[in-house]
Structures are given as C-alpha cells and as structure tokens.
Amino acid sequence: MATGFEGIAINAWLVWILPFAGAAIIAAVARSGHRIRDYTAVGFALASAVSAATLLPLALEGTEVHSQVNWISSFGLKAGVLADPLAIVMTNLVAWISFLIMVYSTGYMHGDRDLTRYWFFMLFFIGSMQLIVMSDNLLMVFFGWEGVGLASYALIGFWYYDRKKDYVGREGHVAGGIPMWTSPTHAGMKAFLMTRAGDTMMLAGMFLIFMHAGTFGFKELLEDPSWAFAMSQQNLLVPAAVLLFGGAIGKSAQFPLNEWLLEAMTGPTAVSALIHAATMVKAGVFLVARIGPLFFALGTIGAFSTEQFFEVVAWVGAITAFLLATQALVNPEIKKVLAYSTGSQIGYMMMAFGIAGLSLNFVEGYTAGFFHMMSHMMFKASLFMGAGAILHTVGSRFMTDMGGLKKPMRKTYIFMLLASLSLAGAPLFTSGFWSKDAIFAAVLDSGYAYSWPLFIVAVVVAVMTAFYTFRMVGMAFFGNKSKHIEEMEQKGHHVHEAGRSMLVPYAILAVASIAIGVVGFVFEAQIESLFAAYLAESFGIGEEEGGVHIAILPEGDRTFFGLHPIAAAASVGAFAVGGALGYLFYIARKANPQIISRSIMTRAIWKFLYNRWYLNTALYWGGVILPLAVYRFVWRYFESTIIDGMNPALQYSMTYMSRIVKGGQTGITQTYLFVFAVGIMIIMMLLLL
C-alpha cells in the first residue's frame, strides 16, 4: 500500500496520466510542425507503455501497488490506482498494442487534414482505457468509461463530411424498410446512444452498491462484506451485479446492445484496430474480469448465491458468440467481417468468465477467458491493420472488389494468414487454439447443469469462425483480380505493399500470436499459475488450508500436453470442418458458393443472416420510428389541439370576464350602492333558507 506518488506507485499513475497529458498539449505542439506533432503523439503512447512495463516485475512477484490520494473529502472518497497482477498484465497489453497502432497511424493517416484532432482523441482514448484498468474504485472506472465512450463517438464519426466512400454497408440495401448502410456521423451517434444505455445500467448498479456499502473501492468492498449480506437479504445483490454487467454489455457490444459495433467501421481502420483490440470493447471484458472474483468471493464468504449473475454473463456471451458468427458468414465487407468476429470472440470471453463462477474451479474458467482476451487483442489488431493496408491500396471495403492480392501484397498476405490462423484456431501452433481450447475445457469441467448446451454452442461458433476466416482470406488474396482492381490498373494505379510504418506493427502482432501458440501449453500454465496466486491472495479463491489449491482433473483425464480429450477433439474438429469448407469454396475454388441461391431455403437463410437477423430493423422500429410516431400523435392531437387550444380559450374567457367586471365599474356612487344592497339581500335570503 502506498500513499500518493511514492516510489513505483508514480509509474502506475503515469500509465494513464501521460496519454491525457499528450492529448492536452498536442494542439499546441502541432503549431511547431506536422512531423513534430506526429512524433509527440507516438512518443506519449510509448512513454505510457514504458511506464506500464516497469510494473511487470510486480506481477511476476505476485505483489501489488495500491496508491490513493484524497479526492472528494465530503464523501470520504479517494482517488487511487490498483496495480495488481490483473491490472498490470492488462495495462501492458493495452499500452503496447496501442503504441503499435499509433505507429501504424503515422502511415495510414498520413496527409489527413484533421490529423491533430485524430491524435488528440487517440491519446484521450488510450488514457481513458488505462484509467479504467488502473483505477481502484468504480467511480474512477466510470470516468474512464465515459471517456472511451466520448472518444469512440468522435473517432467513429471522424470523417464527419459523410463522403460515400466512408460509409459502411451496401448502398440500396434495405431490410424491413430500414437502410442498412450508414454514414460516419450516424454511426458515431448510434454508438454513443447505444453504449449510453449500458452506461445508465452500470451507473444504477454502482450507486445501489454505494448506498449500502458507502464506498466504491474494490478493496474496501471485499474487506467489509456486510453490505453484500444486507443487499442479498433484500434480493438486490444479484440485480446490482447484473446492472454493472449491463455496462459491459454496452461497451463490449454484447446482445442485445451489439448493433453499434458493426457500423463503427466508418472510422479510420487504425481506430477500428484500437476499438476492437486495445480499448472500448475490451473495457467491458476487463470490468467483468475485475468484478467477477469480487462477487464470487462475496458469495462464498456470505454463504449466499451469486450464480444467477454468472449465468447471465455466460449465456449472454454464448448468444452473442453465435449470433454474430452467423452474420459474419455472409457479409461482403472485410472490416465488418472482422467486427462481427470481435463481438463473437468477446462472447467466448464472457462465456468463460461466466462459467468460472458456475464451476468447481473458478481459476480455470477465469484464466481461459483472460487468455483468450490476450490472444484476441494481438491477432485482431494485426488483422484490422492488415485489412487497413488492403483498403489503403485497393480503395474499397468490399471483398468482392479484391482478389488476387497474394502476389502484389505478399508480406501482408503472410502476416494476415498467420493472424487468421490464430483467429480460426489452427491446432497446436496458434495462440487462438490454446485459448479457445481452454474455454472448451473450462465449460466441460465446470459441473454446471447446462454445460453441454454451452459447449455445443461454443463448438458450432468455432466451426463458423474457421469458415468465415478462410472465406475472408480466400476472397481477399486468392482467385483472379476483381474488375475493380483491373480498372484501377488501367488508370495507372497498381496494387502495392504497405509502407514500413504500417507493415511492421501488424507483422509484430501476427508473429507474436504464433510465438505464443508455439509455447501455448507452457504459456497457459504460467498464466493460470499467476492468476491462481492472484485470486488466492486477493480474494481467497482457491485457498485450502492456507495454501493455494488448484483443482486438476484425475490422472488419465488429460491427454497430450494436458489437453482435455473432448475439448481438444472438438477444437481440432471445428477447425478442420470450418477450414475445409472455407478452403473448398474460397481458396481452392472447387465449389461455387453461389449454389446457396439454387434453393429457396438456403437463399432465405442467407437473406436472414445478411439482414442481421433483422435486429437492426427491430432496433430502429422499436427505438426510433414507433416512438417518434407516438410523439407526433401526442403533439398533433394532445399538445396542438388540447394544450395549445386551452391557452386561447383561457385567454378569451378571462378577457370576457374582464369586460363584465369592467362594465360594472361605472364611477357612479348610486350604482355601487345599488349593487351592494342587492348583494346584502342575496346573502340574507341564503342565510334564512
């Protein structure tokens, strides 16, 4: 425990302060020249990453830094950072991936006239995410939470000129009367409003807890669990936890608040990489990783059940994983396929964190979820940056306008293939295989009553993931050049490899995803050991008779490299089936995918998936069109007719009464005496009755 800015604690504070400081001065620095401005922005991202790296020895030693300063004295609230193993690992992932994306941006965004604004919001984005990761209390988390929401709104709608080339969706595509193509400004506003729905739930959950606990601090909430017992007695603890999870549903684009993520592709591809790999959508996953052990431990200490919360987390994740994977099967835009994939893979992570709380071994599911998040951050950032390189040279977001890029963009092809294999879960040598297999094993080992339905969903999603990944690679790099590329070349524009500033960042991350995969079992074991010690030390989870107890399967229930036999077979089988189909249709081109149009049934399914299960249509009809129709009806027949009609009626009646009263004001004394006498007579008659 440290107070203020003592020793290594200052580095924990600097992790999130430095990006904010860079954002604050970037406009002033821009006056000294564009190159200095660009180097300054990248430099502050690097400084934040170096500060994060200095904390790694603490995590490896299993220690932590908890530093606080006075903040809101009237409420007894303190601002603080909590650099425990969870936060340290996460902050390094965020910092270094963000740094690589900033380097990539120097090439991708070169020449953009609004680059100063871009650097400001990118640094602000990174600082806000790091504030979420490093905060020791829910209130500071919420400040960072709103910061990433603001930055995402500004960067998704960065090209606010709304040029047609910056839209997402195919122009003219309508589902249920709702246009399915979106401008940058519309997409930014949609993301802002939909995530605010989740933020409102999160705020409600925070203050429910504060009302009973009197604190927002994670450490303080665990030290005195009496508040949790009181809330449990009133049946408020699980609802408060679910409300907090509502914030994660919004930020991480989980069902039913998933629609904003698909249209957030209107922003620059570097922004997409940042949102999907290092910030924004990972904020929700990290929040669940932060509060999950807290609620699990509280349930154990207080002898009350929090299983309903973890069930909600697991099933929301499973539904989202399946829902978005099905839509990725048919979408023609490379960035949207990757966006669907992000939401689907985050569903896996949520499923793992949920199953951890329903399991006999919390550590296994928790480690699996976090390991998959680490893996996904690397290969998805690489894929987005590689896709940006393709868009940069081809000038189209549609995969039907690509094809034949394997030779002219050979390096990009190799690195995207490596990252794609990790996404698809290629066995034994990719990080994606090990992290996904860990989730399968955690589900099977959980002992949860409905573990098999969850497992089946997970395997089906893995099959679809392998298919749409090979489909993306095949459509972009294999086959003949598209007409679009041929027309470009006729005009003198030839497809070329990305520049070094763009190529190197996604090459590093692609190679890293394979390098971790090569030592996947050892790496997974190290992560599990790290988190087992962390959970035992901080929450008492897994402790037995004073030592760390990690449940393992009986001898013979694990196979080669300790893999669970059923989980391993399912992982390999899912990759084989999905990959083979993708290879057959889109790489080897042995079969024509147009065969689906020959059957009414398959054509109807394709249309249903292409129209996004009509969820976007339902969103607009239920959340925009029908409410506006009701408001117009109320305005026309209530406000305009009744309310607006009452005002003139009241005015005219008062004017008429005024005239009557005015008529009695003659100024003649005899008239006043006559009226007075009549009034007395009327009163006397009433009294006599």
XYZ file of C-alpha atoms in Angstrom:
689
model
C 0.000 0.000 0.000
C 1.390 3.406 -0.971
C 0.116 6.888 -0.279
C 0.208 9.462 -3.074
C 3.091 9.286 -5.528
C 5.669 7.227 -3.668
C 8.237 5.008 -5.375
C 6.926 2.693 -8.085
C 3.394 3.988 -7.454
C 4.120 7.039 -9.594
C 4.611 4.755 -12.608
C 1.130 3.315 -12.078
C -0.311 6.833 -12.104
C 1.734 7.847 -15.158
C 0.358 4.958 -17.213
C -2.944 6.823 -17.641
C -1.832 10.406 -16.933
C 0.748 10.516 -19.758
C -1.733 9.894 -22.629
C -4.042 12.578 -21.212
C -1.082 14.972 -20.949
C -0.182 14.239 -24.563
C -3.741 14.924 -25.663
C -3.736 18.210 -23.735
C -0.663 19.605 -25.485
C -0.956 18.068 -28.961
C -2.778 21.066 -30.474
C -0.065 23.442 -29.228
C 2.704 21.140 -30.464
C 1.043 20.999 -33.903
C 1.995 24.660 -34.419
C 5.661 23.612 -34.489
C 5.102 21.315 -37.460
C 3.279 18.201 -38.513
C 6.222 15.862 -38.067
C 6.905 17.037 -34.504
C 3.194 16.667 -33.752
C 3.136 13.085 -35.037
C 6.295 12.095 -33.154
C 4.945 13.690 -29.980
C 1.712 11.704 -30.156
C 3.564 8.437 -30.705
C 6.103 9.404 -28.029
C 3.468 9.846 -25.335
C 1.951 6.462 -26.233
C 5.428 4.924 -25.939
C 6.061 6.647 -22.597
C 2.816 5.204 -21.247
C 3.834 1.749 -22.460
C 7.263 2.005 -20.829
C 5.609 3.066 -17.550
C 3.380 0.003 -17.781
C 6.353 -2.257 -18.479
C 8.100 -1.123 -15.286
C 5.225 -2.676 -13.339
C 5.707 -6.171 -14.794
C 8.168 -7.323 -12.090
C 5.448 -6.692 -9.508
C 3.065 -9.034 -11.321
C 5.712 -11.721 -11.707
C 6.449 -11.491 -7.980
C 2.748 -11.695 -7.167
C 2.752 -8.318 -5.398
C 0.739 -5.169 -5.999
C 0.747 -1.397 -5.546
C -2.309 0.338 -4.123
C -1.846 4.106 -4.087
C -4.502 6.646 -3.031
C -4.887 10.415 -2.689
C -7.743 12.467 -1.262
C -10.433 13.243 -3.813
C -13.962 14.097 -2.590
C -13.452 14.666 1.130
C -17.119 15.382 1.909
C -17.993 11.808 0.908
C -14.760 10.291 2.158
C -13.825 9.249 -1.380
C -10.245 8.791 -2.520
C -8.756 8.559 -5.982
C -6.400 5.650 -6.385
C -4.628 3.188 -8.629
C -4.541 -0.548 -8.059
C -1.635 -2.189 -9.855
C -2.323 -5.843 -9.098
C -1.387 -8.727 -11.452
C -4.702 -8.422 -13.334
C -4.271 -4.688 -13.968
C -0.544 -4.951 -14.744
C -0.963 -7.616 -17.422
C -3.924 -5.784 -18.923
C -2.295 -2.355 -18.898
C 0.758 -3.687 -20.728
C -1.387 -5.294 -23.394
C -3.360 -2.072 -23.865
C -0.258 0.138 -23.821
C 1.945 -1.778 -26.244
C -0.791 -2.654 -28.728
C -1.970 0.971 -28.641
C 1.592 2.124 -29.263
C 1.888 -0.119 -32.328
C -1.435 1.208 -33.621
C -0.186 4.770 -33.150
C 2.931 3.915 -35.183
C 0.696 2.355 -37.839
C -1.386 5.546 -37.884
C 1.597 7.642 -38.967
C 1.460 5.832 -42.291
C -2.244 5.118 -42.601
C -3.417 8.640 -41.723
C -0.558 10.498 -43.427
C -1.810 13.638 -45.128
C -5.218 13.762 -43.448
C -6.168 17.381 -42.890
C -7.630 16.719 -39.425
C -4.701 14.763 -38.032
C -4.296 16.976 -34.956
C -7.858 16.155 -33.915
C -7.143 12.499 -34.640
C -4.077 12.406 -32.379
C -5.962 14.213 -29.613
C -8.766 11.674 -29.497
C -6.459 8.679 -29.937
C -4.396 9.726 -26.916
C -7.554 10.586 -25.000
C -8.888 7.119 -25.898
C -5.758 5.376 -24.629
C -5.702 7.443 -21.422
C -9.358 6.702 -20.713
C -8.865 2.959 -21.206
C -5.820 2.956 -18.951
C -7.818 4.838 -16.321
C -10.382 2.011 -16.387
C -7.652 -0.590 -15.989
C -5.662 1.111 -13.234
C -8.497 2.544 -11.105
C -9.041 1.140 -7.636
C -12.714 2.106 -7.449
C -15.876 2.029 -9.543
C -16.310 5.804 -9.687
C -12.925 6.385 -11.326
C -13.641 3.453 -13.625
C -16.819 5.242 -14.669
C -14.897 8.412 -15.532
C -12.660 6.369 -17.830
C -15.738 4.522 -19.047
C -17.335 7.739 -20.248
C -14.008 8.868 -21.668
C -13.745 5.877 -24.003
C -17.387 6.452 -24.965
C -16.677 10.061 -25.945
C -13.503 9.147 -27.825
C -15.235 6.336 -29.715
C -18.037 8.713 -30.748
C -15.508 11.237 -32.036
C -13.343 8.691 -33.863
C -16.117 6.558 -35.351
C -17.537 9.769 -36.831
C -14.057 11.185 -37.510
C -14.746 11.697 -41.211
C -17.839 13.751 -40.484
C -18.011 15.030 -44.067
C -20.013 11.855 -44.735
C -18.432 11.057 -48.073
C -19.891 7.982 -49.739
C -16.546 6.169 -49.658
C -16.532 6.378 -45.852
C -19.922 4.693 -45.429
C -20.360 1.099 -44.318
C -22.941 -1.227 -45.800
C -24.025 -1.554 -49.405
C -25.963 1.445 -50.626
C -29.526 0.463 -51.509
C -29.609 -2.466 -49.057
C -32.858 -2.137 -47.112
C -34.284 -4.561 -44.533
C -37.803 -4.064 -43.208
C -37.869 -0.523 -44.510
C -34.623 0.403 -42.720
C -31.492 1.380 -44.706
C -28.581 -0.910 -43.833
C -25.839 1.469 -44.920
C -24.574 4.148 -42.556
C -22.659 7.422 -42.657
C -19.830 8.188 -40.194
C -21.840 10.797 -38.279
C -24.831 8.478 -37.957
C -22.635 5.569 -36.852
C -20.881 7.718 -34.243
C -24.184 8.900 -32.796
C -25.565 5.360 -32.803
C -22.539 4.061 -30.894
C -22.816 6.919 -28.402
C -26.517 6.382 -27.705
C -26.437 2.589 -27.531
C -23.465 2.482 -25.179
C -25.186 5.123 -23.021
C -27.979 2.600 -22.429
C -25.437 0.241 -20.895
C -23.759 3.077 -19.012
C -27.067 4.016 -17.382
C -27.440 0.464 -16.088
C -23.874 0.495 -14.826
C -24.415 3.797 -13.016
C -27.536 2.402 -11.348
C -25.637 -0.682 -10.187
C -22.757 1.426 -8.856
C -24.978 3.639 -6.751
C -27.048 0.733 -5.477
C -23.815 -0.697 -4.082
C -22.664 2.704 -2.787
C -25.959 3.202 -0.934
C -25.311 0.029 1.072
C -21.507 -0.024 1.251
C -20.661 3.671 1.419
C -17.662 3.103 -0.843
C -16.786 2.466 -4.482
C -13.378 0.914 -3.734
C -12.727 -2.661 -4.847
C -10.520 -3.402 -1.838
C -12.943 -1.812 0.617
C -15.917 -3.697 -0.823
C -14.194 -7.006 -0.112
C -12.806 -6.062 3.312
C -16.261 -5.458 4.809
C -18.828 -7.739 3.107
C -21.702 -6.725 5.424
C -23.142 -4.550 2.653
C -23.354 -7.574 0.358
C -25.176 -9.576 3.022
C -27.652 -6.703 3.530
C -28.249 -6.416 -0.230
C -28.649 -10.171 -0.519
C -31.291 -10.103 2.215
C -33.206 -7.548 0.118
C -32.608 -9.507 -3.130
C -30.622 -6.575 -4.522
C -27.102 -8.006 -4.803
C -27.558 -10.014 -8.000
C -29.608 -7.227 -9.689
C -26.826 -4.746 -8.818
C -24.218 -7.102 -10.296
C -26.295 -7.598 -13.444
C -26.709 -3.826 -13.778
C -22.935 -3.435 -13.638
C -22.704 -6.121 -16.308
C -25.147 -4.025 -18.355
C -22.339 -1.507 -18.772
C -20.116 -4.289 -20.095
C -22.867 -5.393 -22.490
C -22.960 -1.890 -23.963
C -19.210 -1.307 -24.205
C -18.358 -4.802 -25.414
C -21.272 -4.882 -27.881
C -22.945 -7.962 -26.467
C -26.535 -8.931 -27.194
C -28.844 -7.008 -27.227
C -26.639 -3.869 -27.477
C -24.437 -5.248 -30.234
C -25.644 -3.336 -33.278
C -23.452 -0.252 -32.841
C -20.196 -2.182 -33.234
C -20.986 -3.361 -36.749
C -21.416 0.171 -38.069
C -18.477 1.605 -36.120
C -16.367 0.634 -39.148
C -16.953 4.120 -40.593
C -13.937 5.324 -38.629
C -10.341 5.007 -39.894
C -9.084 1.419 -39.787
C -6.498 2.340 -37.155
C -9.402 3.418 -34.953
C -11.135 0.112 -35.621
C -7.982 -1.718 -34.531
C -7.820 0.341 -31.336
C -11.509 -0.142 -30.505
C -11.520 -3.871 -31.194
C -8.136 -4.844 -29.802
C -6.932 -2.478 -27.082
C -9.751 -0.235 -25.863
C -13.562 0.186 -25.832
C -14.884 -3.351 -26.357
C -12.166 -4.821 -24.127
C -13.254 -2.404 -21.372
C -16.399 -4.449 -20.794
C -14.439 -7.692 -20.660
C -11.985 -6.188 -18.181
C -14.835 -4.930 -15.992
C -16.213 -8.469 -15.748
C -12.697 -9.755 -15.010
C -12.440 -7.161 -12.229
C -15.839 -7.648 -10.562
C -16.277 -11.388 -11.231
C -13.904 -12.578 -8.487
C -15.361 -9.955 -6.126
C -18.918 -11.272 -6.419
C -17.768 -14.895 -6.379
C -15.765 -14.313 -3.195
C -18.619 -12.376 -1.572
C -20.963 -15.274 -2.273
C -18.510 -17.688 -0.660
C -17.902 -15.501 2.405
C -21.549 -14.573 2.945
C -22.971 -18.012 2.204
C -25.384 -16.596 -0.373
C -25.592 -17.429 -4.053
C -24.344 -15.203 -6.886
C -24.738 -17.940 -9.512
C -27.558 -16.110 -11.293
C -25.167 -13.280 -12.128
C -22.637 -15.676 -13.637
C -25.382 -17.477 -15.551
C -26.430 -14.195 -17.134
C -22.808 -13.485 -18.110
C -22.289 -16.967 -19.591
C -25.498 -17.076 -21.618
C -25.255 -13.513 -22.906
C -21.785 -14.426 -24.117
C -22.953 -17.652 -25.745
C -25.884 -15.983 -27.516
C -23.680 -13.141 -28.774
C -20.967 -15.517 -29.984
C -23.462 -17.495 -32.046
C -25.462 -14.508 -33.270
C -22.534 -12.530 -34.653
C -20.670 -15.528 -36.049
C -23.676 -16.394 -38.227
C -23.742 -12.882 -39.654
C -20.008 -12.928 -40.424
C -20.611 -15.916 -42.718
C -22.308 -13.819 -45.398
C -21.074 -10.227 -45.076
C -19.085 -8.895 -48.047
C -17.129 -6.121 -46.235
C -13.765 -7.087 -44.793
C -13.901 -4.720 -41.821
C -17.443 -5.759 -40.923
C -16.471 -9.440 -41.001
C -13.737 -8.598 -38.513
C -16.226 -6.576 -36.451
C -18.672 -9.487 -36.301
C -15.745 -11.675 -35.322
C -14.800 -9.337 -32.467
C -18.275 -9.407 -30.941
C -18.398 -13.182 -31.348
C -14.982 -13.764 -29.761
C -15.827 -11.449 -26.872
C -18.874 -13.657 -26.405
C -16.422 -16.517 -25.839
C -14.617 -14.466 -23.184
C -17.864 -13.628 -21.407
C -18.864 -17.284 -21.539
C -15.578 -18.241 -19.881
C -15.867 -15.657 -17.098
C -19.472 -16.702 -16.553
C -18.648 -20.389 -16.397
C -15.863 -19.620 -13.903
C -18.457 -18.519 -11.357
C -20.544 -21.631 -12.025
C -17.602 -24.001 -11.833
C -15.931 -26.163 -9.255
C -12.678 -24.475 -10.293
C -13.014 -20.701 -10.680
C -9.382 -20.296 -11.732
C -9.717 -22.467 -14.855
C -12.579 -20.526 -16.429
C -11.133 -17.185 -15.339
C -7.742 -17.971 -16.865
C -9.344 -19.231 -20.074
C -11.353 -16.030 -20.507
C -8.388 -13.759 -19.868
C -6.029 -15.848 -22.024
C -8.465 -15.623 -24.925
C -8.685 -11.850 -24.442
C -4.877 -11.601 -24.611
C -4.756 -13.759 -27.704
C -7.585 -11.882 -29.378
C -6.032 -8.482 -28.706
C -2.934 -9.470 -30.659
C -4.353 -11.245 -33.688
C -7.354 -8.943 -34.086
C -5.215 -5.779 -34.009
C -2.988 -7.410 -36.632
C -5.965 -8.363 -38.806
C -7.501 -4.910 -38.688
C -4.229 -3.211 -39.550
C -3.671 -5.700 -42.381
C -7.189 -5.022 -43.651
C -6.406 -1.312 -43.488
C -3.359 -1.886 -45.673
C -5.585 -3.618 -48.238
C -8.175 -0.827 -48.122
C -5.383 1.719 -48.433
C -4.207 0.310 -51.750
C -7.424 -1.168 -53.196
C -9.692 1.725 -52.226
C -12.703 -0.480 -51.456
C -14.069 -2.108 -48.331
C -15.821 -4.909 -50.254
C -14.054 -8.247 -50.575
C -15.734 -8.707 -53.963
C -13.542 -5.807 -55.153
C -10.382 -7.612 -54.041
C -8.969 -10.984 -55.066
C -5.574 -11.956 -56.405
C -3.683 -9.872 -53.815
C -1.423 -12.719 -52.726
C 1.426 -11.802 -55.078
C 1.399 -7.966 -55.063
C 0.883 -7.860 -51.276
C 2.829 -10.959 -50.300
C 4.035 -9.710 -46.900
C 0.571 -8.545 -45.901
C -0.788 -11.904 -47.051
C 1.698 -13.839 -44.890
C 1.034 -11.831 -41.747
C -2.723 -11.758 -42.214
C -2.655 -15.508 -42.808
C -0.782 -16.047 -39.535
C -3.248 -13.859 -37.617
C -6.174 -15.508 -39.405
C -4.961 -18.972 -38.425
C -4.919 -17.814 -34.824
C -8.475 -16.488 -35.141
C -9.591 -19.757 -36.741
C -7.849 -21.763 -34.004
C -5.331 -23.727 -36.065
C -4.190 -26.579 -33.763
C -1.090 -26.528 -31.573
C 0.855 -23.576 -33.049
C -1.516 -20.610 -32.670
C -2.466 -18.731 -29.519
C -6.111 -18.781 -30.623
C -6.178 -22.573 -30.493
C -4.872 -22.783 -26.940
C -7.097 -20.020 -25.563
C -10.208 -21.335 -27.295
C -9.456 -24.890 -26.221
C -9.041 -23.634 -22.644
C -12.577 -22.228 -22.799
C -13.949 -25.532 -24.121
C -12.204 -27.425 -21.322
C -13.431 -24.975 -18.671
C -17.016 -25.431 -19.823
C -16.734 -29.230 -19.787
C -15.001 -29.330 -16.396
C -17.375 -26.849 -14.775
C -20.006 -29.216 -13.477
C -22.646 -26.672 -14.498
C -26.052 -28.244 -15.184
C -26.221 -26.781 -18.689
C -22.557 -27.094 -19.602
C -23.250 -29.298 -22.631
C -25.598 -26.813 -24.359
C -22.959 -24.112 -23.793
C -20.260 -26.414 -25.130
C -22.256 -27.237 -28.268
C -22.808 -23.527 -28.951
C -19.084 -22.888 -28.463
C -18.104 -25.636 -30.906
C -20.616 -24.542 -33.568
C -19.284 -20.989 -33.292
C -15.731 -22.336 -33.701
C -16.756 -24.080 -36.938
C -18.296 -20.864 -38.268
C -15.239 -18.865 -37.178
C -12.884 -21.084 -39.156
C -15.182 -20.884 -42.188
C -15.603 -17.117 -42.339
C -11.890 -16.622 -41.627
C -10.870 -18.764 -44.610
C -13.594 -17.069 -46.645
C -12.086 -13.668 -45.865
C -8.550 -14.771 -46.726
C -9.711 -16.511 -49.899
C -11.780 -13.597 -51.198
C -9.036 -11.056 -50.489
C -5.892 -12.876 -51.599
C -6.822 -15.794 -53.861
C -8.531 -16.143 -57.219
C -8.374 -13.656 -60.051
C -8.150 -9.905 -59.731
C -11.523 -8.257 -59.445
C -12.886 -5.900 -62.096
C -12.352 -3.081 -59.640
C -8.605 -3.794 -59.431
C -8.332 -4.210 -63.199
C -9.989 -0.831 -63.723
C -7.611 0.726 -61.199
C -4.586 -0.696 -63.002
C -5.873 0.541 -66.345
C -5.933 4.033 -64.826
C -2.297 3.650 -63.728
C -2.852 2.798 -60.067
C -1.175 -0.503 -59.219
C -1.691 -2.548 -56.090
C 1.371 -2.324 -53.855
C 2.624 -3.442 -50.477
C 2.037 -1.310 -47.391
C 4.788 1.027 -46.207
C 7.125 0.017 -43.408
C 5.395 2.158 -40.761
C 2.162 0.258 -41.449
C 3.612 -3.190 -42.131
C 5.872 -3.594 -39.089
C 3.177 -3.145 -36.382
C 0.837 -5.826 -37.698
C 3.774 -8.081 -38.543
C 4.937 -7.946 -34.900
C 1.494 -8.845 -33.556
C 0.938 -11.640 -36.084
C 4.284 -13.229 -35.241
C 3.576 -12.792 -31.508
C 0.277 -14.667 -31.813
C 2.133 -17.585 -33.400
C 5.079 -17.394 -30.990
C 2.730 -17.668 -28.009
C 0.943 -20.516 -29.791
C 4.167 -22.479 -30.221
C 4.660 -22.455 -26.457
C 0.920 -22.343 -25.860
C 0.626 -25.004 -23.192
C 3.520 -23.615 -21.142
C 2.230 -20.054 -21.552
C -1.282 -21.070 -20.493
C 0.116 -22.846 -17.447
C 2.091 -19.744 -16.470
C -0.965 -17.522 -16.819
C -3.035 -19.955 -14.772
C -0.364 -20.067 -12.077
C -0.188 -16.256 -11.993
C -3.943 -15.837 -11.681
C -4.311 -18.705 -9.230
C -1.898 -16.954 -6.876
C -3.595 -13.589 -7.501
C -7.107 -14.903 -6.851
C -5.979 -16.761 -3.735
C -4.094 -13.777 -2.330
C -6.644 -11.067 -3.163
C -9.958 -12.906 -2.872
C -9.287 -16.159 -1.060
C -10.492 -18.069 -4.109
C -8.904 -21.493 -4.385
C -7.329 -21.378 -0.941
C -7.368 -24.560 1.068
C -5.696 -24.909 4.451
C -3.537 -21.847 3.948
C -2.138 -22.869 0.571
C -3.184 -22.334 -2.996
C -5.375 -25.169 -4.172
C -5.826 -25.569 -7.918
C -8.278 -28.274 -8.874
C -6.966 -30.632 -11.559
C -8.529 -33.494 -13.402
C -7.856 -37.029 -12.204
C -4.977 -38.896 -13.804
C -5.875 -40.084 -17.291
C -8.442 -37.369 -17.967
C -5.862 -35.227 -19.773
C -4.061 -36.136 -22.970
C -1.064 -34.828 -24.892
C 0.185 -31.506 -23.409
C -2.517 -31.745 -20.751
C -5.344 -31.149 -23.223
C -8.849 -32.231 -22.286
C -9.631 -35.077 -24.740
C -13.157 -33.964 -25.676
C -12.249 -30.276 -25.780
C -9.140 -30.950 -27.884
C -11.049 -33.165 -30.310
C -13.770 -30.529 -30.624
C -11.202 -27.757 -31.225
C -9.374 -29.688 -33.916
C -12.627 -30.923 -35.472
C -14.152 -27.439 -35.578
C -11.076 -26.047 -37.314
C -10.978 -28.961 -39.735
C -14.652 -28.749 -40.729
C -14.913 -24.962 -40.943
C -11.488 -24.551 -42.508
C -12.086 -27.292 -45.085
C -15.359 -25.738 -46.204
C -13.784 -22.292 -46.405
C -10.826 -23.672 -48.350
C -13.086 -25.604 -50.718
C -15.277 -22.635 -51.606
C -12.957 -19.626 -51.442
C -9.305 -20.713 -51.754
C -9.217 -23.845 -53.921
C -12.441 -22.661 -55.634
C -13.528 -26.288 -56.114
C -17.147 -25.343 -55.455
C -19.141 -22.229 -56.241
C -20.648 -20.515 -53.187
C -23.483 -19.346 -55.433
C -25.053 -22.793 -55.007
C -26.909 -21.412 -51.996
C -29.057 -19.363 -54.379
C -30.399 -22.539 -56.008
C -32.576 -23.434 -53.036
C -35.376 -21.313 -51.630
C -34.474 -22.446 -48.105
C -30.757 -21.635 -48.280
C -31.481 -18.357 -50.056
C -33.923 -17.383 -47.296
C -31.349 -18.257 -44.612
C -28.685 -16.226 -46.433
C -31.028 -13.236 -46.645
C -31.956 -13.559 -42.975
C -28.297 -13.541 -41.953
C -27.368 -10.781 -44.408
C -30.148 -8.659 -42.935
C -28.557 -9.188 -39.492
C -31.407 -11.278 -38.124
C -33.492 -8.109 -38.613
C -32.238 -6.952 -35.209
C -31.130 -3.616 -36.637
C -34.574 -3.262 -38.203
C -36.265 -4.071 -34.886
C -33.993 -1.568 -33.140
C -34.983 1.290 -35.418
C -38.672 0.414 -35.481
C -38.884 -0.120 -31.730
C -36.473 2.588 -30.636
C -36.859 5.316 -33.242
C -39.715 5.085 -35.731
C -42.591 3.951 -33.489
C -41.673 6.266 -30.570
C -41.460 9.200 -32.980
C -44.865 8.233 -34.411
C -46.302 8.224 -30.887
C -44.705 11.576 -30.154
C -46.138 13.043 -33.366
C -49.608 11.715 -32.467
C -49.365 13.211 -28.995
C -48.154 16.522 -30.419
C -50.871 16.706 -33.048
C -53.903 15.571 -31.056
C -52.940 16.475 -27.481
C -50.442 19.308 -27.478
C -51.672 21.138 -30.579
C -55.381 20.526 -30.004
C -55.833 20.382 -26.225
C -52.830 22.154 -24.697
C -52.488 24.768 -27.407
C -56.301 25.014 -27.527
C -56.569 25.653 -23.788
C -54.369 28.714 -23.908
C -56.572 30.793 -26.288
C -59.742 29.564 -24.504
C -58.371 30.679 -21.169
C -57.265 33.954 -22.673
C -60.645 34.671 -24.265
C -62.616 33.641 -21.128
C -60.509 35.932 -18.976
C -61.000 38.746 -21.467
C -64.785 38.200 -21.406
C -64.874 38.175 -17.601
C -62.765 41.292 -17.597
C -65.319 43.019 -19.794
C -68.147 42.027 -17.440
C -66.273 43.333 -14.406
C -65.260 46.413 -16.338
C -68.936 47.036 -17.207
C -69.750 47.312 -13.518
C -67.113 49.945 -12.955
C -69.264 52.994 -13.911
C -67.848 55.508 -11.436
C -71.443 56.422 -10.254
C -71.937 56.131 -6.467
C -75.654 55.241 -6.705
C -74.833 52.245 -8.895
C -72.299 50.898 -6.400
C -74.834 51.346 -3.525
C -77.484 49.501 -5.550
C -75.156 46.567 -6.262
C -74.055 46.485 -2.611
C -77.673 46.419 -1.406
C -78.593 43.615 -3.812
C -75.650 41.612 -2.572
C -76.713 42.005 1.068
C -80.244 40.927 0.220
C -78.989 37.789 -1.533
C -76.797 36.844 1.423
C -79.718 37.363 3.886
C -82.014 35.181 1.780
C -79.373 32.419 1.711
C -78.975 32.598 5.475
C -82.751 32.340 6.002
C -83.094 29.230 3.859
